[in-house]
Structures are given as C-alpha cells and as structure tokens.
Tab-separated table of C-alpha atoms in Angstrom:
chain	number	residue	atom	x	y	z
A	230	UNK	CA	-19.886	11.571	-11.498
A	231	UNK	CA	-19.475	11.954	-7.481
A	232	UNK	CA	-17.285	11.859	-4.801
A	233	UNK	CA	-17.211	7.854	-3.666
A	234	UNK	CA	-13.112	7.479	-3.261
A	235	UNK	CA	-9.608	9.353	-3.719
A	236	UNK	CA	-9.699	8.461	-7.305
A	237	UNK	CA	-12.944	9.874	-8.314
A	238	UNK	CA	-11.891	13.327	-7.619
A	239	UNK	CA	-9.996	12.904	-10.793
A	240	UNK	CA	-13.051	12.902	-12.931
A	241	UNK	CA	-15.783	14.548	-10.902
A	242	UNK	CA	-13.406	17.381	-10.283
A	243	UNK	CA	-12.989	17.492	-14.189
A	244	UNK	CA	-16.778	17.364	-14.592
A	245	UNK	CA	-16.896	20.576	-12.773
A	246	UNK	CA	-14.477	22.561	-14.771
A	247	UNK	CA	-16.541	21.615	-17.628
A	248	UNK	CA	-19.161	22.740	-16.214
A	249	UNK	CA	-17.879	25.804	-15.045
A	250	UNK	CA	-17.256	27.166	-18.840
A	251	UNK	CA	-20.881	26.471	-19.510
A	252	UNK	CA	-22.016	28.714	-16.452
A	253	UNK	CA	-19.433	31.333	-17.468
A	254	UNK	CA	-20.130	31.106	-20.978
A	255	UNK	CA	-23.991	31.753	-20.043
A	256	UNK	CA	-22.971	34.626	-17.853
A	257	UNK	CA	-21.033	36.409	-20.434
A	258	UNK	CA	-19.382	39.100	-20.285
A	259	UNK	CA	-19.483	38.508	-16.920
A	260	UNK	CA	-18.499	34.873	-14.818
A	261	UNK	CA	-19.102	32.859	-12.208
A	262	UNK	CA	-16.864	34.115	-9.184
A	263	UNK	CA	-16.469	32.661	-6.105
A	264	UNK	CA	-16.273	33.732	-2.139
A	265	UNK	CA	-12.515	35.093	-2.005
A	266	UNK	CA	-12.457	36.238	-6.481
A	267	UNK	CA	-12.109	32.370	-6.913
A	268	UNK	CA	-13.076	31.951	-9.980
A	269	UNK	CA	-12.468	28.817	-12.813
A	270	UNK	CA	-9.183	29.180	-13.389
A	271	UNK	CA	-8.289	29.018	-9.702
A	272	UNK	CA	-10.312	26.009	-9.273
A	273	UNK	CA	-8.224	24.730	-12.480
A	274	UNK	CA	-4.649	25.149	-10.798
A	275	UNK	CA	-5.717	23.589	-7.709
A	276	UNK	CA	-7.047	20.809	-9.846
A	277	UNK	CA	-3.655	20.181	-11.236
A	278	UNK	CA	-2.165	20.517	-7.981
A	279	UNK	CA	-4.365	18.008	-6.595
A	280	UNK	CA	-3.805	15.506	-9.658
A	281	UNK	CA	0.203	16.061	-8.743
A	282	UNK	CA	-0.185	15.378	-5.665
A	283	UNK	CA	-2.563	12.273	-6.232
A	284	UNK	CA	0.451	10.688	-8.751
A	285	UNK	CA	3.195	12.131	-6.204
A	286	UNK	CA	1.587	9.718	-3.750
A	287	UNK	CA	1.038	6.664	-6.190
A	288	UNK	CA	4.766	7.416	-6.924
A	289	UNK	CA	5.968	7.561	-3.014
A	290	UNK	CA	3.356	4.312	-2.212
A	291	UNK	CA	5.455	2.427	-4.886
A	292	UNK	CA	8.730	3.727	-3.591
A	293	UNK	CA	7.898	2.353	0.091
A	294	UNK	CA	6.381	-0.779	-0.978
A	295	UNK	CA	9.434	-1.689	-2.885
A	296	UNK	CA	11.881	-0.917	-0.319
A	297	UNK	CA	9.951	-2.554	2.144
A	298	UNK	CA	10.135	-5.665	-0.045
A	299	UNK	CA	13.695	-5.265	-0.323
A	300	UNK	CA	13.833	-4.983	3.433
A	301	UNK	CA	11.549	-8.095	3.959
A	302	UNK	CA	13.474	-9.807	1.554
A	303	UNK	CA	16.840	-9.374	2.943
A	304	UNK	CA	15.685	-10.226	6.453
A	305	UNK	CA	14.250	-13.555	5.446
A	306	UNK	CA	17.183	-14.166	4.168
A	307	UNK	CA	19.313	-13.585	7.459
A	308	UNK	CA	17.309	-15.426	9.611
A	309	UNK	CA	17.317	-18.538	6.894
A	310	UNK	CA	21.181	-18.163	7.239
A	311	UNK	CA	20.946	-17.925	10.975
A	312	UNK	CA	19.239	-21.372	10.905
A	313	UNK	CA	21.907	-22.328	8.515
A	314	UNK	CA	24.994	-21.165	10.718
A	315	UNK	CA	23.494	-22.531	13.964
A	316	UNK	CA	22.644	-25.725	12.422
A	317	UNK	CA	26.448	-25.680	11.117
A	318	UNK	CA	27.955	-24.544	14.439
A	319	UNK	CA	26.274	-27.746	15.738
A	320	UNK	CA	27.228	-30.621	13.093
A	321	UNK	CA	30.736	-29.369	12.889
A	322	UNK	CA	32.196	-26.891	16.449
A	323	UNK	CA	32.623	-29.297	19.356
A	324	UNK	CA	33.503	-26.911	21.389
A	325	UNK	CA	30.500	-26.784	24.385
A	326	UNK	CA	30.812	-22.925	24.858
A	327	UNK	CA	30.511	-22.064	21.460
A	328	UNK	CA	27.557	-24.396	20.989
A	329	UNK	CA	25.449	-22.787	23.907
A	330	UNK	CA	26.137	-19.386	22.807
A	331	UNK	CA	25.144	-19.872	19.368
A	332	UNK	CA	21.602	-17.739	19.264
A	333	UNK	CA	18.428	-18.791	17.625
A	334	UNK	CA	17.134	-16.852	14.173
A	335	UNK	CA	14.992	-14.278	14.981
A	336	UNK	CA	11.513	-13.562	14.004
A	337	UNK	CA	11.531	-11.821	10.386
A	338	UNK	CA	8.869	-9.190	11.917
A	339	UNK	CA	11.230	-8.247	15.064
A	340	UNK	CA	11.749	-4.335	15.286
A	341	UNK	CA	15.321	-3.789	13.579
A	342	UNK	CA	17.153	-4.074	17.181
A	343	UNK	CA	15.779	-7.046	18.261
A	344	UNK	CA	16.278	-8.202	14.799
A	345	UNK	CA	19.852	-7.192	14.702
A	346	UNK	CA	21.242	-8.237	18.236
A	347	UNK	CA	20.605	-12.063	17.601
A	348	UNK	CA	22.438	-11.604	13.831
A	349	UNK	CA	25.319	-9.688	15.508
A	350	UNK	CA	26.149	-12.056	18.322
A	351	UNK	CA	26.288	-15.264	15.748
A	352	UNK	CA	28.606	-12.504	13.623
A	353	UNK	CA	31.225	-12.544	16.419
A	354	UNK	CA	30.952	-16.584	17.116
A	355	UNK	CA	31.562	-16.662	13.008
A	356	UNK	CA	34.607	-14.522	13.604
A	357	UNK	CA	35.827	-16.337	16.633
A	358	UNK	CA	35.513	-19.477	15.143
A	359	UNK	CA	37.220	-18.365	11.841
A	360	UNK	CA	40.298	-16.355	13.369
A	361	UNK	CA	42.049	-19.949	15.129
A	362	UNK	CA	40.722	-22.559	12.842
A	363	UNK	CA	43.162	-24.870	14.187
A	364	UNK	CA	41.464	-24.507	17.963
A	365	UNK	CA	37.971	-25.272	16.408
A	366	UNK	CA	39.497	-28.121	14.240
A	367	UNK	CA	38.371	-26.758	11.013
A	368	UNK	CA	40.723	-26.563	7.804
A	369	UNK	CA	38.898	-24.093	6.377
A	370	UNK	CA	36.706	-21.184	7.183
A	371	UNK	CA	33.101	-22.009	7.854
A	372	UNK	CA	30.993	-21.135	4.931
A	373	UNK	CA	27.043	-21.400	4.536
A	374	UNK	CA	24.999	-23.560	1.885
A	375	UNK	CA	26.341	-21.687	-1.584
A	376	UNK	CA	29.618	-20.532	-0.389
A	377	UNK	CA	28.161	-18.013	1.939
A	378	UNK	CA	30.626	-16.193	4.167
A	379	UNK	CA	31.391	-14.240	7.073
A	380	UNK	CA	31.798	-11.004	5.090
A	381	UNK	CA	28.798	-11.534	3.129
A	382	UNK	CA	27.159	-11.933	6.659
A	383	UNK	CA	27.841	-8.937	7.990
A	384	UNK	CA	26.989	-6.850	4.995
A	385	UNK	CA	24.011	-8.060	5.282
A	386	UNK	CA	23.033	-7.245	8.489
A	387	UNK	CA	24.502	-3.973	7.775
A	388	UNK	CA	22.382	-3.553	4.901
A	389	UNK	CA	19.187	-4.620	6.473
A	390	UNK	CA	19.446	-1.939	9.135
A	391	UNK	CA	20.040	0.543	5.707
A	392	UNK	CA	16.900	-1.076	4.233
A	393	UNK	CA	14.987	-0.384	7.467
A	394	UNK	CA	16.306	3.342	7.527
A	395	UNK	CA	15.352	3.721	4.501
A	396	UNK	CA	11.840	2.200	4.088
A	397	UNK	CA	10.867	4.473	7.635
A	398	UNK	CA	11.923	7.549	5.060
A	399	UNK	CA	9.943	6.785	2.189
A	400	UNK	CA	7.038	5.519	5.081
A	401	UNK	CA	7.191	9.148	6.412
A	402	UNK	CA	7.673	11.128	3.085
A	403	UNK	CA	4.504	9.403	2.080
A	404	UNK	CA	2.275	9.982	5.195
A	405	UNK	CA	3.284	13.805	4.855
A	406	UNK	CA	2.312	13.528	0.779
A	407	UNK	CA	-1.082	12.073	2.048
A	408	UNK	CA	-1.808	14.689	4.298
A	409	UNK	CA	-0.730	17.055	2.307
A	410	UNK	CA	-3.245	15.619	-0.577
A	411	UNK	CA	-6.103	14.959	1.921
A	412	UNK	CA	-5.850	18.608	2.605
A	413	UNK	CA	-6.510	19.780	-1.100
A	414	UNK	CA	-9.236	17.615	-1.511
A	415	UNK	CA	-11.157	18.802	1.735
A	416	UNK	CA	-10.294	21.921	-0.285
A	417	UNK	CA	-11.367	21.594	-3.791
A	418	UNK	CA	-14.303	19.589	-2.206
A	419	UNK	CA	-15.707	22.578	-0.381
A	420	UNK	CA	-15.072	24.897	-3.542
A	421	UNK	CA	-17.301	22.007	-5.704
A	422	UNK	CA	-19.885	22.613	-2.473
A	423	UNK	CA	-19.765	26.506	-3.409
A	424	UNK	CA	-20.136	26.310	-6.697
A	425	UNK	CA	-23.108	24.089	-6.940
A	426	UNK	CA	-24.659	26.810	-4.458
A	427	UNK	CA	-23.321	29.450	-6.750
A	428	UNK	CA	-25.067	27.644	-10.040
A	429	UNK	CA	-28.100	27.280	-8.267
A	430	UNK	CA	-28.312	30.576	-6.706
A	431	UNK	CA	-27.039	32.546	-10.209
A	432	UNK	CA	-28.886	30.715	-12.850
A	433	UNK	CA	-32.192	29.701	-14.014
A	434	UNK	CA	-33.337	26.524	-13.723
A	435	UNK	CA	-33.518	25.530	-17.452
A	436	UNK	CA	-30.144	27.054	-17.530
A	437	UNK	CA	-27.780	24.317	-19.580
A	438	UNK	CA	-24.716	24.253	-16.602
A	439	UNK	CA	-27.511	23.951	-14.017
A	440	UNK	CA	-28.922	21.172	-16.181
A	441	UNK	CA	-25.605	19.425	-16.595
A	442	UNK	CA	-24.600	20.699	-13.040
A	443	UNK	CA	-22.518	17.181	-11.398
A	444	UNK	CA	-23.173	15.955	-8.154
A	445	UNK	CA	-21.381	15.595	-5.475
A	446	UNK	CA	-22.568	12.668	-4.070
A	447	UNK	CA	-24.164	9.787	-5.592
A	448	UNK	CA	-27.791	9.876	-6.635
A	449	UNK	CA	-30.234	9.059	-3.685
A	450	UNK	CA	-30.713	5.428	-3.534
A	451	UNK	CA	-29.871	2.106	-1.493
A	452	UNK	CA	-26.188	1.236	-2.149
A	453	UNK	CA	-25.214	-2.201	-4.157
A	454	UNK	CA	-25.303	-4.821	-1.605
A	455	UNK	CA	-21.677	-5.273	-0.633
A	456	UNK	CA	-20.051	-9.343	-1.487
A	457	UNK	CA	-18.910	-11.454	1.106
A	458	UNK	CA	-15.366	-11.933	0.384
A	459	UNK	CA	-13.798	-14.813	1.532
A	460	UNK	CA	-9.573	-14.380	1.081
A	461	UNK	CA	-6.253	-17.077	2.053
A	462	UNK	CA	-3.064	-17.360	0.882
A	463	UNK	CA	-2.750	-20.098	-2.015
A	464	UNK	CA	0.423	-21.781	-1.391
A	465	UNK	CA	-0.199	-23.797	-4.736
A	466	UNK	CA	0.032	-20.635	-7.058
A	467	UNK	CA	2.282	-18.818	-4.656
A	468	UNK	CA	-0.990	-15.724	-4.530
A	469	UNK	CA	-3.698	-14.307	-2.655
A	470	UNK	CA	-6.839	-15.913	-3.926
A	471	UNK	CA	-10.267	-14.033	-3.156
A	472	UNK	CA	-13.653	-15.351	-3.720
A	473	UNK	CA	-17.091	-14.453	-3.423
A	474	UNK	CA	-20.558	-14.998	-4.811
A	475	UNK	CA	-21.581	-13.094	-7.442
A	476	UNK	CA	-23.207	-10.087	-6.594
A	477	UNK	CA	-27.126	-9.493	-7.875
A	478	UNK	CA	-26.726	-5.625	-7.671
A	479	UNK	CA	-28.729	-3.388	-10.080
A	480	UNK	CA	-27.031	-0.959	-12.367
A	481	UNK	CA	-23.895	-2.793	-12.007
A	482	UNK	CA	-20.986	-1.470	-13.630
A	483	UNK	CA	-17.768	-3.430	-12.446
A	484	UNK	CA	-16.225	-4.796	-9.452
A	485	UNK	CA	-13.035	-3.703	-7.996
A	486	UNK	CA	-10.194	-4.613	-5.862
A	487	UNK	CA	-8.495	-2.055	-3.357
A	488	UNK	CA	-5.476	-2.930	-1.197
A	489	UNK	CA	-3.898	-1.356	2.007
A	490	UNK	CA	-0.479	-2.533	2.845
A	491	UNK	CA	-0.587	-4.188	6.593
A	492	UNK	CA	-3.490	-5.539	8.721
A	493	UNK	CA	-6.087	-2.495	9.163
A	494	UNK	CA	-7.927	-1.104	5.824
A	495	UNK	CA	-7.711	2.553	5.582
A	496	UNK	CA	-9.596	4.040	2.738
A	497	UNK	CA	-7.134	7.143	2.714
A	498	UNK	CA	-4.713	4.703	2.281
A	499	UNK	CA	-6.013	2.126	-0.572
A	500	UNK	CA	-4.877	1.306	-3.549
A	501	UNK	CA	-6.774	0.077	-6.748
A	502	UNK	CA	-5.080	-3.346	-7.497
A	503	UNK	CA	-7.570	-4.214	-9.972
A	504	UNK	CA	-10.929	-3.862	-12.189
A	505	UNK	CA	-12.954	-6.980	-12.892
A	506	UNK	CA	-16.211	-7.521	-14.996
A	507	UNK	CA	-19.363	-7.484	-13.020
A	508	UNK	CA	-19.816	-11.147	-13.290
A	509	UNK	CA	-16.464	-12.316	-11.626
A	510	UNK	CA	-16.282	-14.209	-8.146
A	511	UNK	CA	-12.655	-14.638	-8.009
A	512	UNK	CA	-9.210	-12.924	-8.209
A	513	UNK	CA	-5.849	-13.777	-7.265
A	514	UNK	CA	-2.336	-11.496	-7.177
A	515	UNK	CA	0.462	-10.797	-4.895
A	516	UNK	CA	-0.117	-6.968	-4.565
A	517	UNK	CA	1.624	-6.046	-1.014
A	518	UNK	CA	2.430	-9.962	-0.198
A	519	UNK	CA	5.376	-10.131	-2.389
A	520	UNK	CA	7.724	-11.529	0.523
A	521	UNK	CA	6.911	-14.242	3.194
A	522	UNK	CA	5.574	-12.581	6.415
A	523	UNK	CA	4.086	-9.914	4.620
A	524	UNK	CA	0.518	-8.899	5.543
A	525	UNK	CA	-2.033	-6.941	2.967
A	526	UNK	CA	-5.942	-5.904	3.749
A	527	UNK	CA	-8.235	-6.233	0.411
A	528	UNK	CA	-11.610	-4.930	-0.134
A	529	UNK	CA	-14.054	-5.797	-3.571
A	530	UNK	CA	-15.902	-3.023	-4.407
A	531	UNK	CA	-19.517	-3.497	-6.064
A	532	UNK	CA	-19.621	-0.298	-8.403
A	533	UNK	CA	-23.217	0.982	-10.250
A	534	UNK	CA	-23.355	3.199	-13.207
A	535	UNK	CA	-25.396	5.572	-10.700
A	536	UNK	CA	-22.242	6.531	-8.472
A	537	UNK	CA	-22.878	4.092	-6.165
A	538	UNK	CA	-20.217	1.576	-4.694
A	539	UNK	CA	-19.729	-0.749	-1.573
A	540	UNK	CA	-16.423	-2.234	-0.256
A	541	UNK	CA	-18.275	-4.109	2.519
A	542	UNK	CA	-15.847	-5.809	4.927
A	543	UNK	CA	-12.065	-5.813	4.546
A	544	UNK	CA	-10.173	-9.407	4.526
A	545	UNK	CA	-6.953	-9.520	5.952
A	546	UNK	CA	-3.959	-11.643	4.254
A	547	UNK	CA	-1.009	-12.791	5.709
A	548	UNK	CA	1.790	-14.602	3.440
A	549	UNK	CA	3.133	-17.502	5.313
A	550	UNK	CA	6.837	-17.674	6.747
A	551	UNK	CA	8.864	-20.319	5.473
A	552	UNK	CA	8.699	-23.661	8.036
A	553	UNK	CA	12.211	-24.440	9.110
C-alpha cells in the first residue's frame, strides 16, 4: 500500500490502523501515542471522517454532473428550436420586419445571458406573431416540428436559466466538499508521517508492526512507463474511444481510466471511470460526454503490484454539436 491518488487513502489509511493494533498490542499495557495524546482511535475517527467525506464528494460529483447534463440537454434543445422557429418565421411570416428581427440560435456553450437574450427576443416575435394571426396571415398559431408551442418555449428558457442556477450550486457545494476533503487528507497524511517516525523510533527492529509497518510512498524504483493514449469522439458508436499500445511495464497489475469533467485534468478532481486488464489497448464510454458540446479530459493509468502508477499525458474530448 501507498499514497499514489485520492482513492488509495482508503486502503493505505486502513493498512495503518492495522498496523497500529500490532504496535499497541506490542507495547502493552501501554500504546503508541502521538504528538497532541493522538492516539489509534483518533486516527480511526478521522479515518471515517475522511471516507465520508471521500463518498460525500463522489455523491456531490454525481449530483453536478447530472444537472449539468440536464442543463446541456435542455439548451441543445432551445437552440435546435431556435433554428426551427427562425427557419419557420421565414417559410411562412412575410412580413419584412419580422423576418430581419428574427435572431440566430445561439451557441449551446454561451454564458446563460448571452444564451438567454437571443431565446427571449424570438419569445416576443412568437408572441407578436401569435396575438393578430389575421395580420401575419396565419389561421393558426405557429407551432414547431411535434406540436411545439409558445408556452412550451418559454418554459423552457425559464427552466434552463433554473438548470444553470442550479448546476453553479451543486458546482460550488462540491468545490467546498473537495477542499474540505483535501484538508483531512493533508491531515491524516501527516499523522501516517508521525507514526511511521513513532514505530521506528519506539520499537525494535524485528518488532512485527515495524516489520509490517506500510509505506507511504511507493517502493523506490523507476515508475511503469506511462501509454501514449490516443482519444476522438466515435460518432459511429455515439462514445469516446481511447487507444493505445500495450504497455511492456514490469509488475503490472491493471490499467485504469480517470476522468475530469471539462478541458484541463486535475488529479484532485478525477474520477475512476474504469479498471481494465493489463493487456487492453482500448476503451470506449460516454463518462462526462453524455450531451453534444460536452468536453471530458481522460488519463490511462499503468498500475504495478509495487505501488507504482503513471497517468502520463491527459487527452482531451470534445462531443460534437449537432450540424444544422
């Protein structure tokens, strides 16, 4: 065990409560304190508090990803009914005025008040056209492909300024989660720092918990040579696809897949999409591209049975728009 990403605090922190009932148990009566009286069951509470917080923020990265995909989603939509209602305004509203002032769809990616302003104009050219039907020589109200209508218009832009609201919440309750968990592991790491000192400081060298005592960071050694990943959206299977060559490292244990959501790879910020055999040059998903215009960063990990692992260079993603 060693520290190598978020997640492998999970176990290497675990391997160091273990070990931490061996050292007391060889110091009986007595036990192996800490600077400040912390002692094991301390470092246990702040254990599970780190593990809470570590699921809090899966929880939270879920919650924003899927109301950013709503978001995404819903603003695709407008500006694919925005084509629709200036394409409509212009096959059936002779009317010059009303044909200049119709505005073109804006860009799915547009900040929600440029987004918006575009959406809201057409909204009132919809409503003027639709409140004297008999000026605009129409015998009906103008409806979209499917029956869509002025009402349904609206809500939507409505709704898509919600969305927005919303996904900047669950953006900011996560950022706070993660600082609040990259706190408590720069924490629990330097107690894991102390104790190793303390073990080796305390106990004999043949002692069994100095013996078993886990590391912190991997064993010396060159790290895996990282693969050359090569990534593109496949508009065939409607995925990412990544490839690479397969990797000759020694000691290999798996490879594995890591995702940030948007253009720049942070490794505070990944998640693990997937684990693959140590033989595979290929993998394929939609993880953070679920909706066109979305943009994901990937990384494939090389991982050794010795602690070691190597992301090498991140690949960058982008989902196509639509073409009009």
């Amino acid at each position: 065990m060693a520290i190598t990403s978020i997640d492998s605090y999970r176990d290497t922190t675990l391997a160091f409560f273990d070990n931490w009932e061996t050292a007391n148990a060889e110091m009986a009566p007595g036990a192996l304190i800490l600077g400040g009286n912390y002692n094991r069951a301390a470092f246990g509470t702040d254990r599970t508090t780190m593990l809470t917080s570590m699921d809090s923020v899966l929880h939270l990265a879920q919650t924003f990803r899927t109301k950013a995909a709503a978001r995404d989603t819903l603003k695709l939509n407008l500006t694919q009914r925005a084509i629709q209602l200036r394409l409509s305004i212009q096959a059936q509203i002779l009317d010059a005025q009303i044909r200049k002032r119709a505005q073109t769809a804006p860009h799915v990616n547009s900040d929600i008040a440029k987004f918006t302003k575009p959406l809201k104009a057409n909204a009132e050219i919809w409503e003027e056209i639709n409140s004297d039907l008999a000026k605009f020589q129409l015998t009906a109200p103008l409806t979209l492909q499917g029956g869509y209508t002025l009402a349904e218009f609206q809500a939507d832009i409505v709704a898509s300024e919600t969305l927005t609201d919303q996904t900047a919440t669950a953006e900011r309750t996560l950022n706070t989660a993660r600082g609040t968990l990259r706190n408590q592991l720069k924490a629990i790491y330097e107690r894991m720092k102390q104790y190793r000192a303390a073990v080796m400081a305390q106990l004999p060298k043949n002692s069994p918990a100095r013996q078993t005592l886990p590391r912190l960071t991997p064993k010396p050694g060159t790290k895996p040579p990282a693969v050359a990943v090569s990534g593109a959206w496949d508009a065939v299977i409607s995925q990412a696809r990544l490839t690479w060559l397969a990797t000759d490292a020694k000691d290999l244990l798996k490879l594995q897949v890591r995702a940030c959501v948007g253009p720049h790879y942070k490794p505070s910020e990944e998640t693990i999409v997937a684990d693959l055999p140590g033989d595979a040059i290929q993998w394929q998903g939609d993880w953070g591209l679920t909706v066109p215009g979305n943009v994901a960063s990937f990384k494939v990990y090389v991982m050794t049975t010795t602690d070691n692992e190597n992301g090498g260079k991140a690949v960058k993603i982008v989902r196509p728009l639509p073409q009009d």
